[in-house]
Amino acid sequence: MHQALVVIDVQNDFCPGGALAVAGGDEVVPLINDLAKDFEHLILTQDWHPAGHSSFASSHKGRKPFETITMHYGEQTLWPDHCIQGSEGANFHPGLDVTKAELILRKGFRPGIDSYSFFFENDRKTPTGLAGYLRECDMHDITLVGLATDYCVAYSALDAARVGFKVTVRLDCCRAIDLGGSLERMLGEMRDAGVRLV
Ligand code: VGL
Ligand code: ZN
């Protein structure tokens, strides 16, 4: 069994100065570069939305960022426009060492549905294909780092634990959005699901 490091959404828009900046988001960059040296396999995810994506508040008349709406697949938080395909904000942080990455998984590219998790879109049904890749390559032990702890990292960790992966989240290499207590809530859910939090 092989171990993989999965680096989640370390992109300019989630770092200070970005459209959906996570406090201290850039602090994880040198820590992740260092941690990656210990792993044989490095995989990156990239939030990758078309302009006008349905998760953007600007796509819903009269709505503001951080409000919640009901979509056909359930509740959806609305975000500022971020990580638009091909934009500077969607690029990886320039300090992130991506050289060794064997796979970059882009998610959130379907206009009508958001995707926090790297395994399933927000309907919790549409697969991204990453679980199949990891299984086929015998990588059942995965370590997650990146942004944001309480959204893409947590949803990914929960899905991975649910479908039988051994999951570790290195909290020192993650930073949170923390919207209405979301960090405490998601840490509790990850713990209950058997995710190793270190
Ligand atoms: C994320 C909100 C919207 C994340 C992505 O990477 O945690 N959060 N899109
Ligand atoms: Zn997004």
CSV table of C-alpha atoms and ligand atoms in Angstrom, one decimal:
chain,number,residue,atom,x,y,z
A,1,MET,CA,0.0,0.0,0.0
A,2,HIS,CA,1.3,3.4,-1.0
A,3,GLN,CA,0.9,6.8,0.8
A,4,ALA,CA,-0.1,9.9,-1.1
A,5,LEU,CA,-0.1,13.6,0.0
A,6,VAL,CA,-3.1,15.4,-1.4
A,7,VAL,CA,-2.7,19.2,-1.5
A,8,ILE,CA,-6.1,20.9,-1.6
A,9,ASP,CA,-6.7,24.2,-3.4
A,10,VAL,CA,-3.5,26.1,-2.5
A,11,GLN,CA,-4.5,28.8,-5.0
A,12,ASN,CA,-4.0,32.6,-5.0
A,13,ASP,CA,-7.7,33.3,-4.5
A,14,PHE,CA,-7.6,31.5,-1.1
A,15,CYS,CA,-4.5,33.3,0.0
A,16,PRO,CA,-4.3,36.9,1.5
A,17,GLY,CA,-5.2,39.4,-1.3
A,18,GLY,CA,-7.3,36.8,-3.1
A,19,ALA,CA,-11.0,36.9,-3.8
A,20,LEU,CA,-11.9,34.4,-1.1
A,21,ALA,CA,-8.9,34.9,1.2
A,22,VAL,CA,-8.4,32.4,4.0
A,23,ALA,CA,-6.6,34.0,7.0
A,24,GLY,CA,-3.0,32.8,6.9
A,25,GLY,CA,-3.6,30.8,3.8
A,26,ASP,CA,-0.1,31.5,2.4
A,27,GLU,CA,1.5,30.3,5.7
A,28,VAL,CA,0.9,26.7,4.7
A,29,VAL,CA,3.0,26.9,1.5
A,30,PRO,CA,6.5,26.3,2.9
A,31,LEU,CA,5.2,23.7,5.4
A,32,ILE,CA,3.6,21.8,2.5
A,33,ASN,CA,6.7,22.0,0.4
A,34,ASP,CA,8.7,20.5,3.2
A,35,LEU,CA,6.1,17.8,4.0
A,36,ALA,CA,5.9,16.7,0.3
A,37,LYS,CA,9.6,15.6,0.5
A,38,ASP,CA,8.4,12.7,2.7
A,39,PHE,CA,5.9,11.4,0.2
A,40,GLU,CA,6.3,9.2,-2.8
A,41,HIS,CA,3.1,10.5,-4.4
A,42,LEU,CA,2.0,14.1,-4.6
A,43,ILE,CA,-1.5,15.0,-5.9
A,44,LEU,CA,-2.9,18.5,-6.2
A,45,THR,CA,-6.5,19.8,-6.4
A,46,GLN,CA,-7.5,23.0,-8.1
A,47,ASP,CA,-10.8,24.8,-7.6
A,48,TRP,CA,-11.7,25.6,-11.2
A,49,HIS,CA,-15.0,27.4,-11.8
A,50,PRO,CA,-16.3,28.8,-15.1
A,51,ALA,CA,-17.3,32.5,-15.0
A,52,GLY,CA,-20.9,32.8,-13.8
A,53,HIS,CA,-20.7,29.6,-11.7
A,54,SER,CA,-23.8,28.8,-9.7
A,55,SER,CA,-21.8,28.9,-6.4
A,56,PHE,CA,-21.1,32.6,-6.9
A,57,ALA,CA,-23.4,35.1,-5.2
A,58,SER,CA,-23.1,37.3,-8.3
A,59,SER,CA,-25.0,34.6,-10.3
A,60,HIS,CA,-28.1,35.0,-8.1
A,61,LYS,CA,-30.0,38.2,-8.2
A,62,GLY,CA,-30.2,40.0,-4.8
A,63,ARG,CA,-27.9,37.5,-3.1
A,64,LYS,CA,-24.7,38.3,-1.2
A,65,PRO,CA,-21.6,36.3,-0.6
A,66,PHE,CA,-21.8,33.9,2.4
A,67,GLU,CA,-25.6,33.6,2.3
A,68,THR,CA,-27.0,30.1,1.9
A,69,ILE,CA,-29.5,29.1,-0.8
A,70,THR,CA,-31.2,25.8,-1.7
A,71,MET,CA,-30.1,24.2,-4.9
A,72,HIS,CA,-31.6,21.1,-6.5
A,73,TYR,CA,-28.9,19.1,-4.7
A,74,GLY,CA,-29.4,20.8,-1.3
A,75,GLU,CA,-28.0,23.7,0.6
A,76,GLN,CA,-25.3,25.8,-1.0
A,77,THR,CA,-23.2,28.6,0.5
A,78,LEU,CA,-22.7,31.5,-1.9
A,79,TRP,CA,-19.2,32.7,-2.4
A,80,PRO,CA,-17.5,35.7,-4.0
A,81,ASP,CA,-16.4,35.0,-7.6
A,82,HIS,CA,-13.2,33.0,-7.1
A,83,CYS,CA,-10.9,30.6,-8.9
A,84,ILE,CA,-12.2,31.4,-12.4
A,85,GLN,CA,-10.7,29.1,-15.0
A,86,GLY,CA,-7.5,30.6,-16.4
A,87,SER,CA,-7.4,33.6,-14.0
A,88,GLU,CA,-4.5,34.6,-11.9
A,89,GLY,CA,-6.6,33.8,-8.8
A,90,ALA,CA,-7.1,30.2,-9.9
A,91,ASN,CA,-3.3,29.7,-10.2
A,92,PHE,CA,-1.5,27.8,-7.5
A,93,HIS,CA,0.4,30.0,-5.0
A,94,PRO,CA,3.6,30.9,-6.7
A,95,GLY,CA,5.6,29.5,-3.8
A,96,LEU,CA,4.0,26.1,-4.0
A,97,ASP,CA,6.4,23.5,-5.4
A,98,VAL,CA,4.2,21.7,-7.9
A,99,THR,CA,7.1,20.0,-9.8
A,100,LYS,CA,6.7,16.6,-8.3
A,101,ALA,CA,2.9,16.5,-8.6
A,102,GLU,CA,1.8,13.4,-10.7
A,103,LEU,CA,-1.8,14.5,-10.9
A,104,ILE,CA,-3.8,17.7,-10.8
A,105,LEU,CA,-7.5,17.2,-10.2
A,106,ARG,CA,-9.7,20.1,-11.2
A,107,LYS,CA,-13.1,20.4,-9.6
A,108,GLY,CA,-16.1,22.7,-9.6
A,109,PHE,CA,-16.0,23.1,-13.4
A,110,ARG,CA,-19.7,22.1,-13.9
A,111,PRO,CA,-21.7,25.4,-14.1
A,112,GLY,CA,-24.7,24.1,-12.1
A,113,ILE,CA,-23.0,22.4,-9.2
A,114,ASP,CA,-20.2,23.1,-6.7
A,115,SER,CA,-17.6,20.6,-5.5
A,116,TYR,CA,-15.9,20.9,-2.2
A,117,SER,CA,-14.9,17.3,-2.0
A,118,PHE,CA,-12.2,15.8,-4.2
A,119,PHE,CA,-14.3,12.6,-4.5
A,120,PHE,CA,-17.8,13.8,-5.1
A,121,GLU,CA,-19.5,17.0,-6.2
A,122,ASN,CA,-21.9,18.7,-3.7
A,123,ASP,CA,-24.8,16.4,-4.7
A,124,ARG,CA,-22.6,13.8,-2.9
A,125,LYS,CA,-23.1,11.5,-5.9
A,126,THR,CA,-21.3,12.7,-9.0
A,127,PRO,CA,-17.8,11.3,-8.8
A,128,THR,CA,-14.7,13.3,-9.7
A,129,GLY,CA,-12.7,10.2,-10.6
A,130,LEU,CA,-10.0,10.6,-8.0
A,131,ALA,CA,-11.1,7.7,-5.8
A,132,GLY,CA,-10.7,5.4,-8.8
A,133,TYR,CA,-7.2,6.8,-9.6
A,134,LEU,CA,-6.1,6.3,-6.0
A,135,ARG,CA,-7.5,2.8,-5.8
A,136,GLU,CA,-6.1,1.7,-9.1
A,137,CYS,CA,-2.6,2.9,-8.0
A,138,ASP,CA,-3.0,1.2,-4.6
A,139,MET,CA,-2.9,4.4,-2.6
A,140,HIS,CA,-5.3,3.8,0.2
A,141,ASP,CA,-3.5,5.8,2.8
A,142,ILE,CA,-3.8,9.5,2.1
A,143,THR,CA,-2.7,12.7,4.0
A,144,LEU,CA,-4.6,15.9,3.3
A,145,VAL,CA,-3.4,19.4,3.6
A,146,GLY,CA,-4.4,22.8,2.2
A,147,LEU,CA,-7.4,25.2,2.1
A,148,ALA,CA,-9.8,25.4,3.5
A,149,THR,CA,-9.9,23.2,6.6
A,150,ASP,CA,-13.6,23.5,7.1
A,151,TYR,CA,-14.7,23.2,3.4
A,152,CYS,CA,-12.7,21.4,0.8
A,153,VAL,CA,-10.3,19.7,3.2
A,154,ALA,CA,-13.1,18.5,5.5
A,155,TYR,CA,-15.5,17.4,2.8
A,156,SER,CA,-12.7,15.5,1.1
A,157,ALA,CA,-11.6,13.8,4.3
A,158,LEU,CA,-15.2,12.8,5.2
A,159,ASP,CA,-15.9,11.3,1.7
A,160,ALA,CA,-12.5,9.5,1.7
A,161,ALA,CA,-13.2,8.0,5.2
A,162,ARG,CA,-16.7,7.0,4.2
A,163,VAL,CA,-15.5,5.1,1.1
A,164,GLY,CA,-12.8,3.2,3.0
A,165,PHE,CA,-9.6,5.2,2.8
A,166,LYS,CA,-7.2,5.7,5.7
A,167,VAL,CA,-7.3,9.5,6.1
A,168,THR,CA,-5.0,11.8,8.0
A,169,VAL,CA,-5.4,15.6,8.0
A,170,ARG,CA,-2.4,17.6,9.0
A,171,LEU,CA,-4.1,20.6,10.7
A,172,ASP,CA,-0.8,22.5,10.9
A,173,CYS,CA,-0.7,22.6,7.1
A,174,CYS,CA,-4.4,23.8,6.7
A,175,ARG,CA,-6.2,27.1,7.3
A,176,ALA,CA,-9.9,27.6,7.8
A,177,ILE,CA,-12.6,30.0,6.5
A,178,ASP,CA,-14.6,29.5,9.7
A,179,LEU,CA,-18.1,30.7,8.7
A,180,GLY,CA,-20.6,30.5,11.6
A,181,GLY,CA,-18.8,27.9,13.6
A,182,SER,CA,-18.0,25.8,10.6
A,183,LEU,CA,-14.5,24.9,11.8
A,184,GLU,CA,-15.5,23.4,15.1
A,185,ARG,CA,-18.4,21.6,13.5
A,186,MET,CA,-16.3,20.1,10.7
A,187,LEU,CA,-13.5,19.1,13.1
A,188,GLY,CA,-16.1,17.2,15.1
A,189,GLU,CA,-17.5,15.5,12.1
A,190,MET,CA,-14.0,14.4,10.9
A,191,ARG,CA,-13.2,13.1,14.3
A,192,ASP,CA,-16.5,11.1,14.5
A,193,ALA,CA,-15.8,9.7,11.0
A,194,GLY,CA,-12.5,8.3,12.1
A,195,VAL,CA,-10.3,10.8,10.3
A,196,ARG,CA,-6.9,11.1,12.0
A,197,LEU,CA,-6.4,14.8,12.9
A,198,VAL,CA,-2.8,15.7,13.7
B,1,VGL,C1,-13.5,26.2,-1.2
B,1,VGL,C2,-15.3,27.5,-0.9
B,1,VGL,C3,-15.6,27.6,-2.3
B,1,VGL,C4,-12.3,25.5,-0.6
B,1,VGL,C5,-13.7,26.2,-2.6
B,1,VGL,O1,-11.3,25.2,-1.3
B,1,VGL,O2,-12.4,25.2,0.6
B,1,VGL,N1,-14.3,26.8,-0.4
B,1,VGL,N2,-14.7,26.9,-3.1
B,2,ZN,ZN,-15.0,27.2,-5.1
